Short mmCIF file of C-alpha atoms and ligand atoms in Angstrom, two decimals:
data_model
loop_
_atom_site.label_atom_id
_atom_site.label_comp_id
_atom_site.label_asym_id
_atom_site.label_seq_id
_atom_site.Cartn_x
_atom_site.Cartn_y
_atom_site.Cartn_z
CA MET A 173 -156.68 91.28 -67.70
CA LYS A 174 -156.58 91.50 -71.76
CA GLU A 175 -154.96 88.54 -73.51
CA SER A 176 -151.46 89.37 -73.76
CA PRO A 177 -150.41 90.33 -77.43
CA VAL A 178 -147.14 88.00 -77.36
CA GLY A 179 -148.68 85.57 -75.44
CA GLN A 180 -146.91 83.13 -72.86
CA ALA A 181 -143.81 85.19 -71.77
CA ALA A 182 -145.53 88.25 -71.23
CA ASN A 183 -148.83 86.81 -69.32
CA SER A 184 -146.69 86.47 -66.04
CA LEU A 185 -146.40 90.48 -66.61
CA ASN A 186 -149.65 92.45 -65.56
CA PHE A 187 -150.65 93.96 -69.10
CA GLU A 188 -150.38 97.47 -68.20
CA GLU A 189 -146.76 96.76 -67.02
CA PHE A 190 -146.33 94.80 -70.11
CA ARG A 191 -147.86 97.92 -72.52
CA LYS A 192 -145.54 100.44 -70.53
CA GLU A 193 -142.44 98.33 -71.25
CA VAL A 194 -143.47 97.64 -74.96
CA LEU A 195 -143.99 101.12 -75.48
CA ASN A 196 -140.72 102.33 -73.61
CA ASP A 197 -138.61 99.79 -75.97
CA PHE A 198 -140.26 101.48 -78.76
CA ARG A 199 -139.48 105.05 -77.56
CA LEU A 200 -135.93 104.07 -77.04
CA ALA A 201 -135.53 102.51 -80.77
CA ASN A 202 -137.09 105.54 -82.21
CA GLU A 203 -134.64 107.85 -80.05
CA SER A 204 -131.30 105.86 -80.80
CA ARG A 205 -132.52 105.59 -84.89
CA GLN A 206 -132.96 109.22 -84.44
CA ALA A 207 -129.61 109.71 -82.95
CA SER A 208 -127.51 107.87 -85.68
CA LEU A 209 -129.78 109.78 -88.65
CA THR A 210 -128.86 113.03 -86.89
CA GLY A 211 -125.52 112.15 -85.91
CA ARG A 212 -124.79 110.99 -89.45
CA LYS A 213 -125.57 114.26 -91.22
CA GLU A 214 -123.34 116.12 -88.14
CA VAL A 215 -120.20 114.43 -89.75
CA LEU A 216 -121.35 114.71 -93.22
CA THR A 217 -121.61 118.28 -92.67
CA GLY A 218 -118.68 118.57 -91.24
CA LYS A 219 -119.87 119.55 -87.33
CA ALA A 220 -118.39 116.41 -85.70
CA LYS A 221 -114.94 114.92 -86.46
CA PHE A 222 -115.85 111.30 -87.34
CA GLY A 223 -119.27 109.22 -86.76
CA ILE A 224 -119.93 105.39 -86.42
CA PHE A 225 -123.55 104.36 -85.40
CA GLY A 226 -125.54 101.63 -84.57
CA ASP A 227 -128.92 101.97 -86.73
CA GLY A 228 -130.41 98.96 -87.77
CA LYS A 229 -129.91 97.15 -84.16
CA GLU A 230 -131.89 98.57 -82.11
CA VAL A 231 -133.90 95.90 -81.17
CA ALA A 232 -131.63 93.12 -81.10
CA GLN A 233 -129.87 95.00 -78.55
CA ILE A 234 -132.80 96.09 -76.34
CA ALA A 235 -133.45 92.31 -76.22
CA MET A 236 -130.01 91.87 -75.21
CA ALA A 237 -130.06 94.49 -72.61
CA LYS A 238 -132.69 92.74 -70.95
CA GLN A 239 -130.39 90.03 -70.09
CA PHE A 240 -127.58 91.94 -68.84
CA ARG A 241 -127.59 92.16 -65.09
CA ASN A 242 -126.02 94.18 -62.13
CA GLY A 243 -122.18 92.95 -61.73
CA ASP A 244 -122.41 91.79 -65.88
CA PHE A 245 -119.67 93.18 -68.10
CA ARG A 246 -119.77 94.19 -71.61
CA SER A 247 -116.65 94.41 -73.93
CA GLY A 248 -118.32 95.18 -76.80
CA TYR A 249 -117.69 97.30 -80.02
CA TYR A 250 -118.80 100.74 -81.86
CA ARG A 251 -122.53 99.78 -82.61
CA ASP A 252 -123.85 99.35 -79.38
CA GLN A 253 -125.35 102.85 -78.55
CA THR A 254 -129.28 101.14 -78.17
CA PHE A 255 -127.25 98.65 -75.64
CA MET A 256 -125.69 101.20 -73.55
CA PHE A 257 -128.94 103.63 -73.53
CA ALA A 258 -131.15 100.25 -72.93
CA ILE A 259 -129.05 99.48 -69.59
CA GLY A 260 -129.07 103.11 -68.57
CA GLN A 261 -125.18 103.29 -69.02
CA SER A 262 -125.23 106.06 -71.86
CA ASN A 263 -128.46 108.49 -73.24
CA VAL A 264 -128.64 110.98 -76.61
CA THR A 265 -126.81 113.70 -74.70
CA ALA A 266 -123.91 111.78 -73.50
CA PHE A 267 -123.58 110.13 -76.97
CA PHE A 268 -123.66 113.67 -78.70
CA ALA A 269 -121.05 115.06 -76.26
CA GLN A 270 -119.01 112.12 -77.29
CA LEU A 271 -119.57 113.05 -80.89
CA TYR A 272 -118.60 116.61 -80.46
CA ALA A 273 -115.34 115.26 -78.28
CA ASN A 274 -116.75 117.22 -75.55
CA PRO A 275 -114.05 116.85 -72.68
CA ASP A 276 -116.19 117.11 -69.65
CA VAL A 277 -116.47 113.88 -67.97
CA GLU A 278 -119.67 114.73 -66.46
CA LEU A 279 -121.04 115.35 -69.71
CA GLU A 280 -119.17 112.50 -71.62
CA PRO A 281 -118.56 109.72 -68.94
CA SER A 282 -117.14 107.34 -71.42
CA SER A 283 -113.72 109.08 -72.15
CA ALA A 284 -114.13 112.35 -71.79
CA GLY A 285 -113.74 113.50 -75.58
CA ARG A 286 -110.77 111.20 -75.61
CA SER A 287 -112.41 108.40 -77.91
CA MET A 288 -113.68 108.15 -81.03
CA ASN A 289 -117.51 108.02 -81.06
CA GLY A 290 -119.35 105.07 -80.07
CA HIS A 291 -116.41 104.17 -77.89
CA PHE A 292 -118.42 103.31 -74.71
CA ALA A 293 -117.39 102.90 -71.10
CA THR A 294 -118.78 103.30 -67.68
CA ARG A 295 -116.82 104.67 -64.52
CA SER A 296 -115.32 101.89 -62.18
CA LEU A 297 -113.71 104.59 -59.69
CA ASN A 298 -115.22 107.01 -57.97
CA ALA A 299 -114.15 110.81 -58.52
CA ASP A 300 -111.90 110.45 -55.02
CA GLY A 301 -110.06 107.30 -56.57
CA SER A 302 -112.11 104.56 -54.48
CA TRP A 303 -113.61 101.78 -56.09
CA LYS A 304 -117.47 101.20 -56.98
CA ASN A 305 -119.67 98.30 -56.33
CA LEU A 306 -119.26 96.82 -59.52
CA THR A 307 -121.52 93.99 -58.51
CA SER A 308 -124.78 96.36 -58.10
CA MET A 309 -123.95 98.22 -61.39
CA LYS A 310 -124.13 97.11 -65.17
CA ASN A 311 -120.48 97.83 -66.43
CA SER A 312 -118.75 98.14 -69.53
CA SER A 313 -115.03 97.74 -70.34
CA SER A 314 -113.79 100.51 -72.16
CA ASP A 315 -113.84 100.13 -76.00
CA ILE A 316 -110.80 100.17 -78.26
CA SER A 317 -110.54 100.92 -81.82
CA PRO A 318 -108.47 97.81 -83.34
CA THR A 319 -111.18 95.53 -84.73
CA ALA A 320 -111.30 92.50 -82.49
CA GLY A 321 -109.65 94.12 -79.86
CA GLN A 322 -112.28 93.63 -76.91
CA MET A 323 -112.22 89.33 -77.54
CA PRO A 324 -109.14 88.67 -75.23
CA ARG A 325 -110.45 91.06 -72.77
CA LEU A 326 -113.95 89.83 -72.91
CA LEU A 327 -112.46 85.88 -72.65
CA GLY A 328 -110.49 87.46 -69.13
CA LEU A 329 -113.57 88.95 -67.78
CA ALA A 330 -115.46 85.97 -68.18
CA TRP A 331 -112.35 83.98 -66.62
CA ALA A 332 -112.37 86.11 -63.74
CA SER A 333 -115.58 85.58 -63.04
CA LYS A 334 -114.95 81.82 -63.13
CA LEU A 335 -111.82 82.34 -60.63
CA TYR A 336 -114.32 84.35 -58.40
CA ARG A 337 -116.86 81.14 -58.67
CA HIS A 338 -114.20 78.20 -57.93
CA ASN A 339 -112.07 80.14 -55.16
CA GLU A 340 -113.50 81.04 -51.75
CA GLN A 341 -110.73 83.21 -50.83
CA LEU A 342 -111.94 85.75 -53.61
CA HIS A 343 -115.62 86.06 -51.90
CA GLN A 344 -114.33 88.02 -49.61
CA MET A 345 -113.84 90.77 -52.42
CA THR A 346 -117.55 91.84 -52.67
CA ASN A 347 -117.02 94.86 -54.59
CA PHE A 348 -115.65 93.15 -57.53
CA SER A 349 -117.96 89.96 -57.87
CA ASP A 350 -120.90 88.16 -56.45
CA LYS A 351 -119.18 84.64 -55.98
CA GLY A 352 -118.69 85.01 -59.93
CA ASN A 353 -122.14 85.26 -60.51
CA GLU A 354 -121.59 87.25 -63.32
CA VAL A 355 -122.08 87.43 -67.21
CA ALA A 356 -119.49 88.81 -69.26
CA PHE A 357 -120.95 89.90 -72.78
CA GLY A 358 -119.20 90.63 -76.23
CA THR A 359 -120.21 92.18 -79.25
CA ILE A 360 -118.29 92.04 -82.73
CA GLY A 361 -119.45 92.71 -86.53
CA ASP A 362 -119.17 89.93 -88.90
CA ALA A 363 -115.86 90.90 -90.32
CA SER A 364 -113.82 91.40 -87.48
CA THR A 365 -114.51 87.87 -87.05
CA SER A 366 -111.81 87.26 -89.40
CA GLU A 367 -109.20 88.72 -87.09
CA GLY A 368 -106.89 86.15 -84.85
CA LEU A 369 -107.55 87.21 -81.63
CA PHE A 370 -111.42 86.26 -82.28
CA PHE A 371 -110.70 82.59 -82.95
CA GLU A 372 -108.01 82.66 -80.13
CA THR A 373 -110.78 83.64 -77.85
CA ILE A 374 -113.65 81.43 -79.20
CA ASN A 375 -111.27 78.74 -78.49
CA ALA A 376 -110.26 79.80 -75.13
CA ALA A 377 -113.94 79.60 -74.29
CA GLY A 378 -114.98 76.73 -75.46
CA VAL A 379 -111.89 75.17 -73.54
CA LEU A 380 -112.32 76.93 -70.35
CA GLN A 381 -116.08 76.56 -70.03
CA VAL A 382 -116.43 80.51 -69.01
CA PRO A 383 -119.70 82.69 -68.43
CA MET A 384 -119.53 84.50 -71.65
CA ALA A 385 -121.99 85.13 -74.60
CA ILE A 386 -121.23 86.87 -77.75
CA SER A 387 -123.19 88.30 -80.25
CA VAL A 388 -121.66 88.49 -84.22
CA TRP A 389 -123.41 91.24 -85.81
CA ASP A 390 -123.61 89.91 -89.33
CA ASP A 391 -124.73 92.63 -92.17
CA GLY A 392 -122.59 91.06 -94.58
CA TYR A 393 -119.68 93.88 -95.08
CA GLY A 394 -117.01 95.03 -93.62
CA ILE A 395 -116.93 98.47 -94.38
CA SER A 396 -117.62 98.31 -98.32
CA VAL A 397 -115.94 95.14 -98.51
CA SER A 398 -118.55 91.87 -99.05
CA ALA A 399 -118.55 88.73 -96.68
CA LYS A 400 -117.30 86.83 -99.79
CA TYR A 401 -114.00 88.22 -99.48
CA GLN A 402 -113.32 87.87 -95.71
CA THR A 403 -115.50 84.94 -94.41
CA THR A 404 -115.67 81.14 -95.37
CA LYS A 405 -118.97 79.94 -96.80
CA GLN A 406 -119.97 83.79 -95.97
CA ASN A 407 -121.11 82.13 -92.72
CA ILE A 408 -119.39 82.71 -89.13
CA SER A 409 -121.70 80.37 -87.54
CA GLU A 410 -121.59 77.37 -90.31
CA ILE A 411 -117.88 77.88 -89.68
CA LEU A 412 -117.83 77.67 -86.18
CA ARG A 413 -119.63 74.70 -85.90
CA GLY A 414 -117.00 72.57 -84.95
CA PHE A 415 -117.06 74.34 -81.53
CA GLU A 416 -120.95 73.40 -80.76
CA ARG A 417 -121.54 71.73 -77.68
CA ASN A 418 -121.47 68.03 -77.74
CA GLU A 419 -123.30 65.15 -75.99
CA LYS A 420 -120.58 65.50 -73.36
CA GLY A 421 -121.16 68.92 -72.68
CA GLU A 422 -117.88 70.28 -74.65
CA GLY A 423 -117.74 73.51 -76.68
CA TYR A 424 -120.99 76.04 -76.51
CA VAL A 425 -124.19 76.71 -77.84
CA ILE A 426 -124.75 78.29 -81.34
CA LEU A 427 -127.82 80.11 -81.79
CA ARG A 428 -128.77 82.30 -85.41
CA ALA A 429 -131.56 85.07 -85.31
CA LYS A 430 -132.65 87.48 -87.72
CA GLY A 431 -131.35 90.27 -85.60
CA MET A 432 -131.37 93.13 -87.93
CA GLY A 433 -134.89 93.01 -89.00
CA LEU A 434 -135.68 96.72 -88.81
CA SER A 435 -133.12 98.16 -90.65
CA GLY A 436 -135.40 100.43 -92.49
CA PRO A 437 -137.41 102.68 -91.14
CA LEU A 438 -138.91 101.89 -87.50
C1 TPP B 542 -107.13 96.24 -86.61
C2 TPP B 542 -108.29 96.91 -87.51
N1 TPP B 542 -107.97 96.87 -88.74
C3 TPP B 542 -108.89 97.86 -89.34
C4 TPP B 542 -110.00 98.85 -88.59
C5 TPP B 542 -110.40 99.75 -89.65
N2 TPP B 542 -112.01 99.51 -89.44
C6 TPP B 542 -112.90 99.95 -88.69
S1 TPP B 542 -114.57 99.14 -88.72
C7 TPP B 542 -114.02 97.83 -89.70
C8 TPP B 542 -114.82 97.07 -90.59
C9 TPP B 542 -115.47 96.52 -89.43
O1 TPP B 542 -116.90 95.73 -90.17
P1 TPP B 542 -117.41 94.47 -89.28
O2 TPP B 542 -116.54 94.07 -88.16
O3 TPP B 542 -118.12 93.54 -90.31
O4 TPP B 542 -118.35 95.61 -88.20
P2 TPP B 542 -119.68 96.84 -88.88
O5 TPP B 542 -119.16 97.79 -88.48
O6 TPP B 542 -119.76 96.14 -90.13
O7 TPP B 542 -120.71 96.21 -87.84
C10 TPP B 542 -112.89 98.02 -89.98
C11 TPP B 542 -111.95 97.76 -91.26
C12 TPP B 542 -109.57 98.50 -87.45
N3 TPP B 542 -110.61 99.64 -86.91
N4 TPP B 542 -108.96 97.57 -86.70
#
């Protein structure tokens, strides 16, 4: 086996498998980038009603998808297309079907053309109205338009898992939870962290100690308004420092990473 280009982490994988995975990830990132560029042209030339896209966030979202397991839930926002593609719960065809408001639920499974583009969801029910087994699929709650509106629901999903974890009577409901062994993943833009719902969720999650992971995508702007006008110190991680986990195990872990490195051409 050849020396792996990324050292220890990849050495556990067979080199051929690793190579395949890297190429697949690169292909997916490119497809998603092209979907953003083409979609934006469709909106600006009047062929689609409204558009909002996830370019610049491809690589970090692919990394996030690698941690997302069956049974987990997403409560996120409109920039998550690459993540949804990467977990296999959307694709370029479905993405454009939503952009054009296609009312066919087979083609546009997130909302059958009812929501704006970039508003993702997975279907928890079968066509006959019965429940799917949510523990054997990757789940997304339905995106809503008010920014930060996804936050209380994220907390609810994580809280539900904690209740399942600690209440054995619930363990028989195997379609919904594997004894609480799930994580709720949230995503939000930096400007939307100014909303009260964000701070309430952040505080409650620390108090309740729930299985929840939030990514704040900080591009320094909310529409065209600089972070200077909406976030104290222009740095949400910095102002959340008081919530950081202490030696008693209270609070939670805050990590910062450069996730927008490929905002130029891939
Ligand atoms: C409650 C509410 N206020 C305003 C808007 C309009 N709006 C949509 S996106 C957006 C900017 C969000 O910026 P940010 O959270 O930084 O996310 P980004 O799009 O930059 O990733 C605004 C103000 C909205 N959807 N909901």
